[in-house]
PDB file of C-alpha atoms in Angstrom:
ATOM      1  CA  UNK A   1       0.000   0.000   0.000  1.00  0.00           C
ATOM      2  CA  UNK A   2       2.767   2.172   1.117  1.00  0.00           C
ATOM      3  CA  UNK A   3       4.726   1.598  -2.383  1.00  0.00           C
ATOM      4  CA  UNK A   4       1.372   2.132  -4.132  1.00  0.00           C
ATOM      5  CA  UNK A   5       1.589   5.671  -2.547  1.00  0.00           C
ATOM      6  CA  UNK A   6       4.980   6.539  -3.200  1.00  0.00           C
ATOM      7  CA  UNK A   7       4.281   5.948  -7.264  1.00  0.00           C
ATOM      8  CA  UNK A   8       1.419   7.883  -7.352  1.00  0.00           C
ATOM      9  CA  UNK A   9       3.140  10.635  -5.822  1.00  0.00           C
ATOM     10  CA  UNK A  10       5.691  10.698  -7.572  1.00  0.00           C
ATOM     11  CA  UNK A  11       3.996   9.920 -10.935  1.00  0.00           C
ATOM     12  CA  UNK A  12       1.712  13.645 -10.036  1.00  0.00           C
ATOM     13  CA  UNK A  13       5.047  14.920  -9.542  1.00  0.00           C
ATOM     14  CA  UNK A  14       6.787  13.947 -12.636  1.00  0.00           C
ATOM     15  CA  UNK A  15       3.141  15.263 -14.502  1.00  0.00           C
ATOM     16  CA  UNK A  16       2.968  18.833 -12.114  1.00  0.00           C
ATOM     17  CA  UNK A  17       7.036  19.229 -13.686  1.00  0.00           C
ATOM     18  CA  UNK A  18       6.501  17.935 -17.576  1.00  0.00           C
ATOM     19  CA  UNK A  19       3.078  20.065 -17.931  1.00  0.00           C
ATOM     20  CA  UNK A  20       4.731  22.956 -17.853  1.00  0.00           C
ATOM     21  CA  UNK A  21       7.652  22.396 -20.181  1.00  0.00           C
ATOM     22  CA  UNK A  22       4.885  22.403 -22.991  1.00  0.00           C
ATOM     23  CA  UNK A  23       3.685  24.935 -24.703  1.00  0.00           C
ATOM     24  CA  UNK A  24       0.120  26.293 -24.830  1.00  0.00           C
ATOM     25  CA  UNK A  25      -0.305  27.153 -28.301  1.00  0.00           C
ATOM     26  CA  UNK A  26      -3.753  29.062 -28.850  1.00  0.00           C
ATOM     27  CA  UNK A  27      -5.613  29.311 -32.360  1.00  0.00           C
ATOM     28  CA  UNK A  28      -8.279  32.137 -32.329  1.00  0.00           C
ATOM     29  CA  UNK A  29     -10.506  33.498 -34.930  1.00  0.00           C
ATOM     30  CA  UNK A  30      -9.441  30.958 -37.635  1.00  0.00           C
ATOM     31  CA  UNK A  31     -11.319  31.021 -41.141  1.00  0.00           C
ATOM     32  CA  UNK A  32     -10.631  29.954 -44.336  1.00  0.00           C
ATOM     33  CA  UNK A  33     -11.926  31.750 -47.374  1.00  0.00           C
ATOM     34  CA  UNK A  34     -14.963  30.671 -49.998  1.00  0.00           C
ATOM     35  CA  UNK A  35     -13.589  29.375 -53.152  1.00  0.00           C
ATOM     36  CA  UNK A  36     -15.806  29.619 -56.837  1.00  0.00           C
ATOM     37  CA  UNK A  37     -15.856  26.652 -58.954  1.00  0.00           C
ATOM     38  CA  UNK A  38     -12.090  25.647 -60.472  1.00  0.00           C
ATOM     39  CA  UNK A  39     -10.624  27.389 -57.941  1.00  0.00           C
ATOM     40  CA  UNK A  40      -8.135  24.777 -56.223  1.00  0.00           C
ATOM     41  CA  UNK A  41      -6.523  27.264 -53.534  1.00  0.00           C
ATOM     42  CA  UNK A  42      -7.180  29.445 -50.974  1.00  0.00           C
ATOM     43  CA  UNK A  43      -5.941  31.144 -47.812  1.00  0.00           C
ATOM     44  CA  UNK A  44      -6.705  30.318 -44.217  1.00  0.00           C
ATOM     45  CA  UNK A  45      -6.307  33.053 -41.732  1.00  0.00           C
ATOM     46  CA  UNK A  46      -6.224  33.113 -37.621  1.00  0.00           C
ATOM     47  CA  UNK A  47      -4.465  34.381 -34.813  1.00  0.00           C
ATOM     48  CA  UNK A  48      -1.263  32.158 -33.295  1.00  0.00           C
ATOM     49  CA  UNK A  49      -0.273  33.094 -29.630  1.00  0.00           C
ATOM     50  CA  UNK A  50       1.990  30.623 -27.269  1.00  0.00           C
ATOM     51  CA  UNK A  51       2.787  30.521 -23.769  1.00  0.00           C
ATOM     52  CA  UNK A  52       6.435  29.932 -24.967  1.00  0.00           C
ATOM     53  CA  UNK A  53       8.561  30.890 -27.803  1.00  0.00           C
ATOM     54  CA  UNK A  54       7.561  28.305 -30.655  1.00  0.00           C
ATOM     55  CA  UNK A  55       7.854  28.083 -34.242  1.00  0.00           C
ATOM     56  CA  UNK A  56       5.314  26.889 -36.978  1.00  0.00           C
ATOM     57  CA  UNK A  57       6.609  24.579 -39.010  1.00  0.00           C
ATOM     58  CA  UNK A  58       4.057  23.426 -40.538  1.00  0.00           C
ATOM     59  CA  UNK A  59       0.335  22.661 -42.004  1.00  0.00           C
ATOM     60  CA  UNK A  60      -2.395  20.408 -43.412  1.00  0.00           C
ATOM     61  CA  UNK A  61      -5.788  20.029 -44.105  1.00  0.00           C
ATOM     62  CA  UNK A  62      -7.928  16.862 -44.733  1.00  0.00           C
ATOM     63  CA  UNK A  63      -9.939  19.526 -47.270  1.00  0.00           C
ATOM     64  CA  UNK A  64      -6.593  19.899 -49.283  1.00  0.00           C
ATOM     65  CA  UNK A  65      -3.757  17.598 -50.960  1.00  0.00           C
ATOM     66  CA  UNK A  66      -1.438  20.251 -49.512  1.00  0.00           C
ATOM     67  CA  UNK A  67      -0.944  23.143 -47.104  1.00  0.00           C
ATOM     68  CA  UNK A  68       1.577  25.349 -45.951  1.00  0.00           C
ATOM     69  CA  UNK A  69       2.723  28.415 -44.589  1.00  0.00           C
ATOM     70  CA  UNK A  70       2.816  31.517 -47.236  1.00  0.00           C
ATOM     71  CA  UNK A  71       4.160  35.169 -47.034  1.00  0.00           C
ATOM     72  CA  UNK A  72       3.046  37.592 -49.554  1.00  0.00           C
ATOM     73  CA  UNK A  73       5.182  40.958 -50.279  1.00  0.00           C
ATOM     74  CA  UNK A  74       5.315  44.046 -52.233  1.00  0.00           C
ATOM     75  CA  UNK A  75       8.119  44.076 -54.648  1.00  0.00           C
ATOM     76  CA  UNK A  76       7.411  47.690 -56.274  1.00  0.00           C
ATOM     77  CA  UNK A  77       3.940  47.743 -57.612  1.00  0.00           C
ATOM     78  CA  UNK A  78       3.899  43.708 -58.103  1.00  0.00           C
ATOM     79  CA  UNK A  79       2.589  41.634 -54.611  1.00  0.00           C
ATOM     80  CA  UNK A  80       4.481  38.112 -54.771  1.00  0.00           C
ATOM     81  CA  UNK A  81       3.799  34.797 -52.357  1.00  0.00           C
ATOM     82  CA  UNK A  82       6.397  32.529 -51.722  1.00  0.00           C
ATOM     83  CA  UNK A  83       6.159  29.967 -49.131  1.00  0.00           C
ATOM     84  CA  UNK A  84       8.013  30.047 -45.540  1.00  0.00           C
ATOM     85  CA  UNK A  85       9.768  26.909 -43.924  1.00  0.00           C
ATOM     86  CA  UNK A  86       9.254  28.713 -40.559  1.00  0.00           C
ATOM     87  CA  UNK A  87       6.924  31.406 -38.445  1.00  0.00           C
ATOM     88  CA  UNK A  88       8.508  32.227 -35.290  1.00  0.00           C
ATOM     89  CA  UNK A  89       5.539  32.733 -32.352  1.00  0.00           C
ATOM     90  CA  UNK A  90       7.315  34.601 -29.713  1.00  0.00           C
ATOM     91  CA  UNK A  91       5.317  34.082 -26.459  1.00  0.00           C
ATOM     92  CA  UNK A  92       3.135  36.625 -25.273  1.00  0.00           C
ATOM     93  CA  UNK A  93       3.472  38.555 -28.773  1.00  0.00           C
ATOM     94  CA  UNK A  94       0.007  36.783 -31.093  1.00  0.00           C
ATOM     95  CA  UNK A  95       1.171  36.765 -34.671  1.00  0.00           C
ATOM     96  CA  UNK A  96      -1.572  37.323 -36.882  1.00  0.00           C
ATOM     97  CA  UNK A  97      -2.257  35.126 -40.153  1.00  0.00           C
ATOM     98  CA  UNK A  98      -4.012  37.557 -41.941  1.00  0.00           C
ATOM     99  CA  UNK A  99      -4.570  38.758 -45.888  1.00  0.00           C
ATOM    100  CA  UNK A 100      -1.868  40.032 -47.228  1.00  0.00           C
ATOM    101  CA  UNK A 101       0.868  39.064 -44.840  1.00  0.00           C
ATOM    102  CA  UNK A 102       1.114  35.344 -43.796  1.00  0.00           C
ATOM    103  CA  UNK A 103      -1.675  32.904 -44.311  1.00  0.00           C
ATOM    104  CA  UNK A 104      -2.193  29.005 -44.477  1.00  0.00           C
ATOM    105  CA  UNK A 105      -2.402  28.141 -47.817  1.00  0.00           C
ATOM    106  CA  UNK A 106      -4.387  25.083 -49.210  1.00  0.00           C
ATOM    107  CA  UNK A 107      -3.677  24.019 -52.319  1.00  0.00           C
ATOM    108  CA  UNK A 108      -5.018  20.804 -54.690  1.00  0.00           C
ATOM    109  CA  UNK A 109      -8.328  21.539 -53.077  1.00  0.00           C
ATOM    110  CA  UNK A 110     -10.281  18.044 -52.971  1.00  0.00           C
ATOM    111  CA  UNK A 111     -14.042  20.515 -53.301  1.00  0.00           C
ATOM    112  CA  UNK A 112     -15.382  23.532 -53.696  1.00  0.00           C
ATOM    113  CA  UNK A 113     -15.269  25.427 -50.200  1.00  0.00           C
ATOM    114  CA  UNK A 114     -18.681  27.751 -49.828  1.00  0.00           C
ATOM    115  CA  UNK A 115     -19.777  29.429 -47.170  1.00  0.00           C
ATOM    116  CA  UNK A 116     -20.965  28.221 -44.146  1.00  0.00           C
ATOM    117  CA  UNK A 117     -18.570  24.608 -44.782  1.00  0.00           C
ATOM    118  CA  UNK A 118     -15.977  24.292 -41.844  1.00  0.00           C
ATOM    119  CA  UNK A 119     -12.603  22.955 -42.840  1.00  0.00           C
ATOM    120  CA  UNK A 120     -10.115  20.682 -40.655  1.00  0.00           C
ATOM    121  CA  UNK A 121      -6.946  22.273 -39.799  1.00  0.00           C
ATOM    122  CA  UNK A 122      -3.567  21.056 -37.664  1.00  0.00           C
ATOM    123  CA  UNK A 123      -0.559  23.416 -37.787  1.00  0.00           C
ATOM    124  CA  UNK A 124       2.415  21.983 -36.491  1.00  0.00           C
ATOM    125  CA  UNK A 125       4.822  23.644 -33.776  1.00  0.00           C
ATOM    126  CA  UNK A 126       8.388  23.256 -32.852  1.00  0.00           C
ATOM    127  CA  UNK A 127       9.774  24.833 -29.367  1.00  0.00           C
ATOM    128  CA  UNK A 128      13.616  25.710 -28.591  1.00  0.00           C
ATOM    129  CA  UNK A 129      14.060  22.301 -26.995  1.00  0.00           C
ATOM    130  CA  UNK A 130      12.519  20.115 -30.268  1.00  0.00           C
ATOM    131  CA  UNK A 131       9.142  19.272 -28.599  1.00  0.00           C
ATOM    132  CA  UNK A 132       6.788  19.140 -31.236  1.00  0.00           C
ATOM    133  CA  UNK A 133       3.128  19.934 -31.109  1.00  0.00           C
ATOM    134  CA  UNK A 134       0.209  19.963 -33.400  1.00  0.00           C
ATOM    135  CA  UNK A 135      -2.969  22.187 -32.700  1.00  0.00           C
ATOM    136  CA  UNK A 136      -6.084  21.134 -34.434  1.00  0.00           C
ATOM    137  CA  UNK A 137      -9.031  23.060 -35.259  1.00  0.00           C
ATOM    138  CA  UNK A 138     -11.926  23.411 -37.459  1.00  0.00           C
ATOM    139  CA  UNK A 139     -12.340  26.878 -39.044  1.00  0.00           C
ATOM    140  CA  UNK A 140     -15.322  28.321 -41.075  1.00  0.00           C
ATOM    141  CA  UNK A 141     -15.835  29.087 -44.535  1.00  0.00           C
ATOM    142  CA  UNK A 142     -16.334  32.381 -45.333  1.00  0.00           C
ATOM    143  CA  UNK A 143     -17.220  34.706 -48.517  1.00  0.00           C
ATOM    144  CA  UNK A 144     -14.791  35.424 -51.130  1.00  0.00           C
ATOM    145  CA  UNK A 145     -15.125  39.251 -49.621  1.00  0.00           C
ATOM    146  CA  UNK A 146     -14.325  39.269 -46.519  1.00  0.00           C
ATOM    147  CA  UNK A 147     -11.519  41.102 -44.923  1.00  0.00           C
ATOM    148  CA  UNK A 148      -9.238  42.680 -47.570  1.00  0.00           C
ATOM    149  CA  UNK A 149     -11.017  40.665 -50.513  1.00  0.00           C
ATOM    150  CA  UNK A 150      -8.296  42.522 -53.114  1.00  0.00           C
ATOM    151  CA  UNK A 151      -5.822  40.048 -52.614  1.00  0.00           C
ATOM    152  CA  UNK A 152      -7.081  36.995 -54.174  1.00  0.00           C
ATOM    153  CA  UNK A 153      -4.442  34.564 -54.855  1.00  0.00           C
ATOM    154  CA  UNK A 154      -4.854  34.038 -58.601  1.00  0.00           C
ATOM    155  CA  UNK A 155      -3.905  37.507 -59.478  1.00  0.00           C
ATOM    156  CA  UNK A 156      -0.222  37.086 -57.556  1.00  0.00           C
ATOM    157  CA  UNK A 157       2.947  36.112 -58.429  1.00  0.00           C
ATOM    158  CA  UNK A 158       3.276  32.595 -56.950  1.00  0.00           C
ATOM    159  CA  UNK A 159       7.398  31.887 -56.125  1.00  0.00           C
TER     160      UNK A 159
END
């Protein structure tokens, strides 16, 4: 009984001292936006804060045959998009996945995303120690127009 004890004590102590070490990666306000017919990519956009310093690393989506982080810039008068191997999130600081900066983006779309549809996400996380973590979420569909509709991705230069 006494041994019984002792490893349960020490197993909540061992769980009190790893919980911790992990970071709490938060998701808010995710959405991806409405695609028309053909389309076969779009962005998804949200709000990434962490406890800790973490890095994204990566995406995916059961909605698309690929997803990753993207950056889009102005070179001159010409907006380009080129993807990113790596987002730091510094902790305490949210970094905002928004249009026109950095976004999710899901390419080899596998149907037509309308309003209203709510897509799977998981982003993958990396910390300054190598734990890894993956955040899932569902976000919502929403129309072609919302926030800062002028940057649709067909009309950029994809690198």
């Amino acid at each position: 009984m006494r041994s019984s004890l002792l490893h349960a004590s020490l197993a909540l102590q061992i769980l009190v001292w790893i919980a911790p070490a992990t970071a709490q990666v938060i998701v808010t306000e995710p959405w991806v936006r409405a695609t028309v017919e053909g389309l076969t990519a779009t962005g998804a956009y949200m709000t990434i804060s962490s406890s800790r310093d973490v890095t994204l690393i990566g995406a995916s989506s059961d909605a698309a045959g690929h997803a990753s982080v993207h950056e889009m810039q102005m070179h001159g008068s010409t907006m380009t998009m080129h993807p990113v191997d790596r987002l730091p999130i510094p902790a305490g600081h949210p970094v905002a996945l928004d249009p026109g900066h950095y976004h999710v983006m899901l390419e080899d779309l596998k149907r037509k995303l309308s309003v209203g549809d709510r897509v799977a996400l998981d982003l993958q996380f990396i910390d300054a120690k190598g734990a890894r973590q993956t955040v899932h979420f569902v976000a919502p569909v929403r129309d072609l127009t919302a926030q800062d509709s002028g940057h649709i991705h067909s009309d950029m230069k994809h690198e």
